[in-house]
Amino acid sequence: MTPTFPARGAAPHAGKVRRSFAAAANAEPETWVRVTGVEAIPLRQGRSVRLGAREIAIFNLGDRFLAVDNRCPHQGGPLADGIVAGGTVVCPLHSWKVCLESGAVRKPDVTACVPTYPTRVEDGVVLVCLGAAPAA
Amino acid sequence: MERLVVIGNGMAGVACVEQLLKHGPKFSISILGDETHPNYNRVLLSSVLAGQKDADEITLNPVAWYAGHDIDLRLGARATQLDRAARTVTCEDGRRLEYERLILATGSAPVLPPLTGLNLQGVFVFRTLDDTRALIAAAGAGVRAVVIGGGLLGLEAARGLQLRGCDVTVVHLPDTLMNLQLDAVGGRYLQRHIERLGVRVCVNRCARAVLGDGAVEGVEFADGSTLPANLVVIAAGVRPNVVLAREAGLEVRRGVVVDDQLGTSDPAIYAVGECAEHRGVVHGLVAPLLEQAKVLAAVLAGHRDERYRGSIPAAQLKVMGVEVFSAGEINEGDGLDCVRYEDAGLGVYKKLLLRDGKLAGVALVGDTADSQRYAAWLRGGADLTARRSSLLFPAPAPDGGLDVAQLPAAEVVCGCLGVTKGDLIAAIHAGGINTLAQLKDRTRAATGCGSCAGVCERLLRAVAPDFVEAGPSPICACLPFTQEQLREMIRSQQLTSVQEVLEIYGQGEGCEVCKPALSYLVDLVWCGEHEEDRSARYINDRVHANIQRDGTFSVVPRIRGGVTSPAELRRIADVAEKYRVRMVKITGSQRIDLLGVAKEDLPKIWADLGMPSGQAYTKGVRMVKTCVGTDFCRFGTQDSTRAGIELERRLENLYTPHKVKMAAVGCPRNCAEATVKDIGLIGQEGGWQVVVGGAAGKTVRKADLLVTVATTEEALSAAELFFQYYRENANYLERAYDFIERVGIEKVRKQTVYAPAPARAALLERLRKAKALAKDAWLEREDPVHAAQFVQIQAMEVPQP
Ligand SMILES: Cc1cc2nc3c(=O)[nH]c(=O)nc-3n(C[C@H](O)[C@H](O)[C@H](O)COP(=O)(O)OP(=O)(O)OC[C@H]3O[C@@H](n4cnc5c(N)ncnc54)[C@H](O)[C@@H]3O)c2cc1C
Ligand code: HEM
Ligand code: SF4
Ligand code: FES
């Protein structure tokens, strides 16, 4: 995906494979943060969490959890409050549709995307990988 | 009277008897049927399997019909022997019937291809109602189904099973699907459509065995490969039921051989329907069989000149979302000119075959809008020389009336049931028919495959004095059904959650359009006893507040009738200060809006306010705006304030297809603008006018008068009737004013205030039931549906800087 929006704080892992353990493939150190018990996020819903300078939306898709910045690329709407449609979320403000896997906007036809973050589940806890801290 | 015995209680046999009765009483009639049901519409078994129709909706002739015509009906009676010399028929149970004339209408039976393992549990055929019931019982989410045979029947079975949640594969021996009706190119277009629906297709595969030990476990192919399966449907063609005729020594080839008067080689015996072979052809579709039935009835009634001269079969695939039509010849050949159009992107394929300037065959995939026109050319043998350059274009006349106007009165509109344009017009004129449903009911047109519904509707529009539009459009791309169909599916399939509907009909996903609509529909159908799933609700309905452009929320408490008190106002003021509400605003609805509230503060604000939700964020009951009425106003004729508060109390906390704003005013000066509300009560000397369907939004519309009544209680009751009727019949996101424009105020009156007393009581009863379960949504502050309903998650650890 081409330029990320918003420009500030674009995550280094945008577009990368979920649940990546391939730290070696990447020169930067990975920071996995224990966020919350899986039960805090209801099925097919999102919840937001503040992690350092970032606000991240984590979604429970039943077979996996996906995390993106909680800021719609359109006008900053809270994606965590959107309706999940398959592997996408629909922003509650003006219905932009954002792919939760890649972060890319699916509707309307614009080139924009939100940063995504790898996740994994360990002992009933959702972990999010923040990568190297952004220059905040 | 002569003794007439009909063997076979199916579509052709009974149609012939129906026609015969029109000619007057000449026979004493017995019908033998080995199925245990009275005659039903076999064509619609596909719709029953797909869950679009109930089994009892497809009955064509109820038992009472037979009794009413003195027909001796024997159900579950299988004829096993025919003695032509003695003129008797013997049944399986030994009973014997004498006849003077005999009709064989035994139809056909599924062909079982030479596979081993067909006796395993989980192997089905698809021919009768009992077969269909067994299939429905075995189908379900997670079942892996393999359909052997990719013809009309196999594809309809496949789609039906898929709609019931099965994971379906169609296995077809030839290279392309529906090869009896489509050429190879058309078959490949069809395959892409079918695959897009989520049904897997394997062509050019020969099944050798059904595997399993007791129950089906898989299917094995000639090349040794296998496919796992728990359910197998054999749809590999049909074979006429001719054993009886052959054993009795009648001339039989593929079917029982008949002449142009449907007579067999025995002058007392006739054959009609799928068991008959006429001029070398055995027909397998309803329209030709009904033509045969008509001719045979006339012959039996003594019209010796009637002749059946054969039919051009026209086939239509009844799979929602895939349009296929085929009639006449299929493949190119000597003396045939081919006119073709294809668009792979749109999935549209059209092919016409012409011989000597006349249409000889047509195949349409992906767009069958013109099928009626081509079928008419084919049947009528129209000379197309002059139109040669525009056979595929332009589309039929844009003037909706023109193409029906051009049809001659004798033209058959409904090919399935043989109803002509003349029949339809006569029925419309004869008796108050204004809707497609009534026309179907009266004439049976469009009750077969349904493909002529469009023409019937255009005809109604042109002829019926008060035509009522059906106007169905699918709800969204992931769920290709109208809301009316969805309501019916939810009801008949007993689906109580959004996700259940989506798993079965929408590939499990759904979107922001269908999910909230389905949430409303399951709630409505089950009167509040549905399984609530907040993930399918818009954020406003998860946190019961209206999301603002910055992600904060607004809070509008309920102030019934706009009447408040100093203490309440003081409390509101305190709350606004305590939570540093960004703006306090008097709304256009006589209420107070607190704007700019953070999500996590919502439950606390509600508790401090101690007032119920005003539902300003949802598709539900907003407010009843009132004027001061008789208590204070010198013009007042009715106590509008009290009436408005009572109306709000009766309806508050209920959800509706779209927001419902109401008003009650004390006189026609209309200070609270009741004439531009969804429901308005307008006081006048000695009573009330109840008005509905007003609007003052994007468009302005003056409300229609629903009824004028004498007492406040009657006015409230009329408002309730309309309210519930709107809840049950409007599409989700259809405001009352759009609903009324669509349905018409006359119909609304007929079905609410002027409905028979039991219908009115039933509407009110359903309203009461829903209301009894409806709660103030803000009480979720004490009893949240989910622990993290309002709060942001707090991370367990702080990220390392
Ligand atoms: C699922 C499905 C979908 C179809 N869809 C379409 C469609 O869209 N369009 C279309 O034109 N056609 C369609 N057809 C075909 C259509 O239903 C048949 O062509 C039509 O029903 C044949 O009528 P019939 O009266 O000849 O035979 P049937 O309707 O089969 O009636 C024959 C009856 O005779 C009984 N019988 C047989 N032998 C005996 C005996 N010895 N004693 C007593 N009773 C006996 C049978 O049990 C049966 O009830 C479909 C068929 C099926 C199964
Ligand atoms: C995001 C957009 C909108 C928001 C958040 C919003 C919010 C509101 C709220 C909270 C009220 C008061 C409701 C009540 O007291 O129950 C209201 C009233 C009203 N709104 Fe909106 N509204 C929006 C868009 C619109 C639009 C687009 C229109 C017109 C096309 C509209 C027309 C009205 C009218 C006419 C009223 C007053 C109704 C009456 O007095 O009967 N609103 N709106
Ligand atoms: S509508 Fe009539 S009764 Fe009500 S305030 Fe206005 S003038 Fe008075
Ligand atoms: S802010 Fe998300 S669509 Fe506008």
mmCIF file of C-alpha atoms and ligand atoms in Angstrom, chain A residues 93, chain B residues 540 546-549 554-557 586-593 595 614-617 621-623 625 659 661-662 672-673 676-677 696-699 735, ligand 2:
data_model
loop_
_atom_site.group_PDB
_atom_site.id
_atom_site.type_symbol
_atom_site.label_atom_id
_atom_site.label_comp_id
_atom_site.label_asym_id
_atom_site.label_seq_id
_atom_site.Cartn_x
_atom_site.Cartn_y
_atom_site.Cartn_z
ATOM 1 C CA LEU A 93 -18.997 8.631 11.036
ATOM 2 C CA ASN B 540 -25.512 4.607 18.776
ATOM 3 C CA ASN B 546 -25.673 9.804 19.380
ATOM 4 C CA ILE B 547 -22.087 9.778 18.115
ATOM 5 C CA GLN B 548 -20.796 13.224 17.125
ATOM 6 C CA ARG B 549 -18.181 14.250 14.598
ATOM 7 C CA SER B 554 -24.901 13.636 22.872
ATOM 8 C CA VAL B 555 -27.429 12.898 25.606
ATOM 9 C CA VAL B 556 -31.133 13.700 25.221
ATOM 10 C CA PRO B 557 -33.284 12.565 28.150
ATOM 11 C CA ILE B 586 -33.009 23.197 23.411
ATOM 12 C CA THR B 587 -33.854 20.897 20.508
ATOM 13 C CA GLY B 588 -36.529 21.323 17.893
ATOM 14 C CA SER B 589 -38.352 18.498 19.640
ATOM 15 C CA GLN B 590 -39.045 20.326 22.895
ATOM 16 C CA ARG B 591 -36.229 18.586 24.686
ATOM 17 C CA ILE B 592 -32.762 19.324 26.019
ATOM 18 C CA ASP B 593 -29.608 18.055 24.412
ATOM 19 C CA LEU B 595 -23.553 17.647 23.748
ATOM 20 C CA GLY B 614 -35.133 9.996 24.887
ATOM 21 C CA GLN B 615 -34.083 7.606 22.083
ATOM 22 C CA ALA B 616 -32.736 10.595 20.131
ATOM 23 C CA TYR B 617 -29.923 8.395 18.781
ATOM 24 C CA VAL B 621 -39.859 6.568 19.282
ATOM 25 C CA ARG B 622 -38.506 10.107 19.498
ATOM 26 C CA MET B 623 -41.015 12.371 21.110
ATOM 27 C CA LYS B 625 -44.393 17.371 20.841
ATOM 28 C CA LYS B 659 -37.426 7.415 13.707
ATOM 29 C CA LYS B 661 -41.763 11.856 15.634
ATOM 30 C CA MET B 662 -45.194 12.714 16.852
ATOM 31 C CA ALA B 672 -46.734 21.926 17.656
ATOM 32 C CA GLU B 673 -46.788 21.195 13.901
ATOM 33 C CA VAL B 676 -45.645 17.485 9.507
ATOM 34 C CA LYS B 677 -45.058 14.631 11.958
ATOM 35 C CA ALA B 696 -40.474 18.358 7.609
ATOM 36 C CA GLY B 697 -36.994 17.183 6.750
ATOM 37 C CA LYS B 698 -35.314 16.952 3.384
ATOM 38 C CA THR B 699 -38.772 17.138 1.922
ATOM 39 C CA ARG B 735 -39.869 6.808 7.131
HETATM 40 C C1 HEM C 2 -25.577 13.818 12.088
HETATM 41 C C2 HEM C 2 -26.591 14.551 11.805
HETATM 42 C C3 HEM C 2 -27.691 14.922 12.785
HETATM 43 C C4 HEM C 2 -27.730 14.862 14.140
HETATM 44 C C5 HEM C 2 -26.636 14.403 15.086
HETATM 45 C C6 HEM C 2 -29.041 15.316 14.526
HETATM 46 C C7 HEM C 2 -29.470 15.373 15.830
HETATM 47 C C8 HEM C 2 -30.714 15.839 16.175
HETATM 48 C C9 HEM C 2 -31.201 15.825 17.497
HETATM 49 C C10 HEM C 2 -30.436 15.285 18.681
HETATM 50 C C11 HEM C 2 -32.450 16.334 17.467
HETATM 51 C C12 HEM C 2 -33.360 16.491 18.606
HETATM 52 C C13 HEM C 2 -34.054 15.202 18.673
HETATM 53 C C14 HEM C 2 -34.930 15.051 19.830
HETATM 54 O O1 HEM C 2 -35.092 15.975 20.634
HETATM 55 O O2 HEM C 2 -35.459 13.965 19.911
HETATM 56 C C15 HEM C 2 -32.771 16.695 16.132
HETATM 57 C C16 HEM C 2 -33.958 17.239 15.726
HETATM 58 C C17 HEM C 2 -34.223 17.524 14.416
HETATM 59 N N1 HEM C 2 -33.455 17.204 13.331
HETATM 60 FE FE1 HEM C 2 -31.619 16.477 13.377
HETATM 61 N N2 HEM C 2 -29.759 15.658 13.428
HETATM 62 C C18 HEM C 2 -28.966 15.429 12.336
HETATM 63 C C19 HEM C 2 -29.281 15.596 11.031
HETATM 64 C C20 HEM C 2 -30.479 16.137 10.623
HETATM 65 C C21 HEM C 2 -30.807 16.334 9.260
HETATM 66 C C22 HEM C 2 -29.909 15.975 8.086
HETATM 67 C C23 HEM C 2 -32.051 16.892 9.234
HETATM 68 C C24 HEM C 2 -32.913 17.310 8.086
HETATM 69 C C25 HEM C 2 -32.741 16.929 6.865
HETATM 70 C C26 HEM C 2 -32.492 17.009 10.582
HETATM 71 C C27 HEM C 2 -33.709 17.536 10.927
HETATM 72 C C28 HEM C 2 -34.105 17.642 12.213
HETATM 73 C C29 HEM C 2 -35.355 18.289 12.583
HETATM 74 C C30 HEM C 2 -36.375 18.897 11.617
HETATM 75 C C31 HEM C 2 -35.423 18.211 13.967
HETATM 76 C C32 HEM C 2 -36.485 18.747 14.819
HETATM 77 C C33 HEM C 2 -37.594 17.800 14.841
HETATM 78 C C34 HEM C 2 -38.819 18.358 15.471
HETATM 79 O O3 HEM C 2 -38.800 19.400 16.123
HETATM 80 O O4 HEM C 2 -39.815 17.706 15.299
HETATM 81 N N3 HEM C 2 -31.499 16.557 11.402
HETATM 82 N N4 HEM C 2 -31.682 16.385 15.349
#
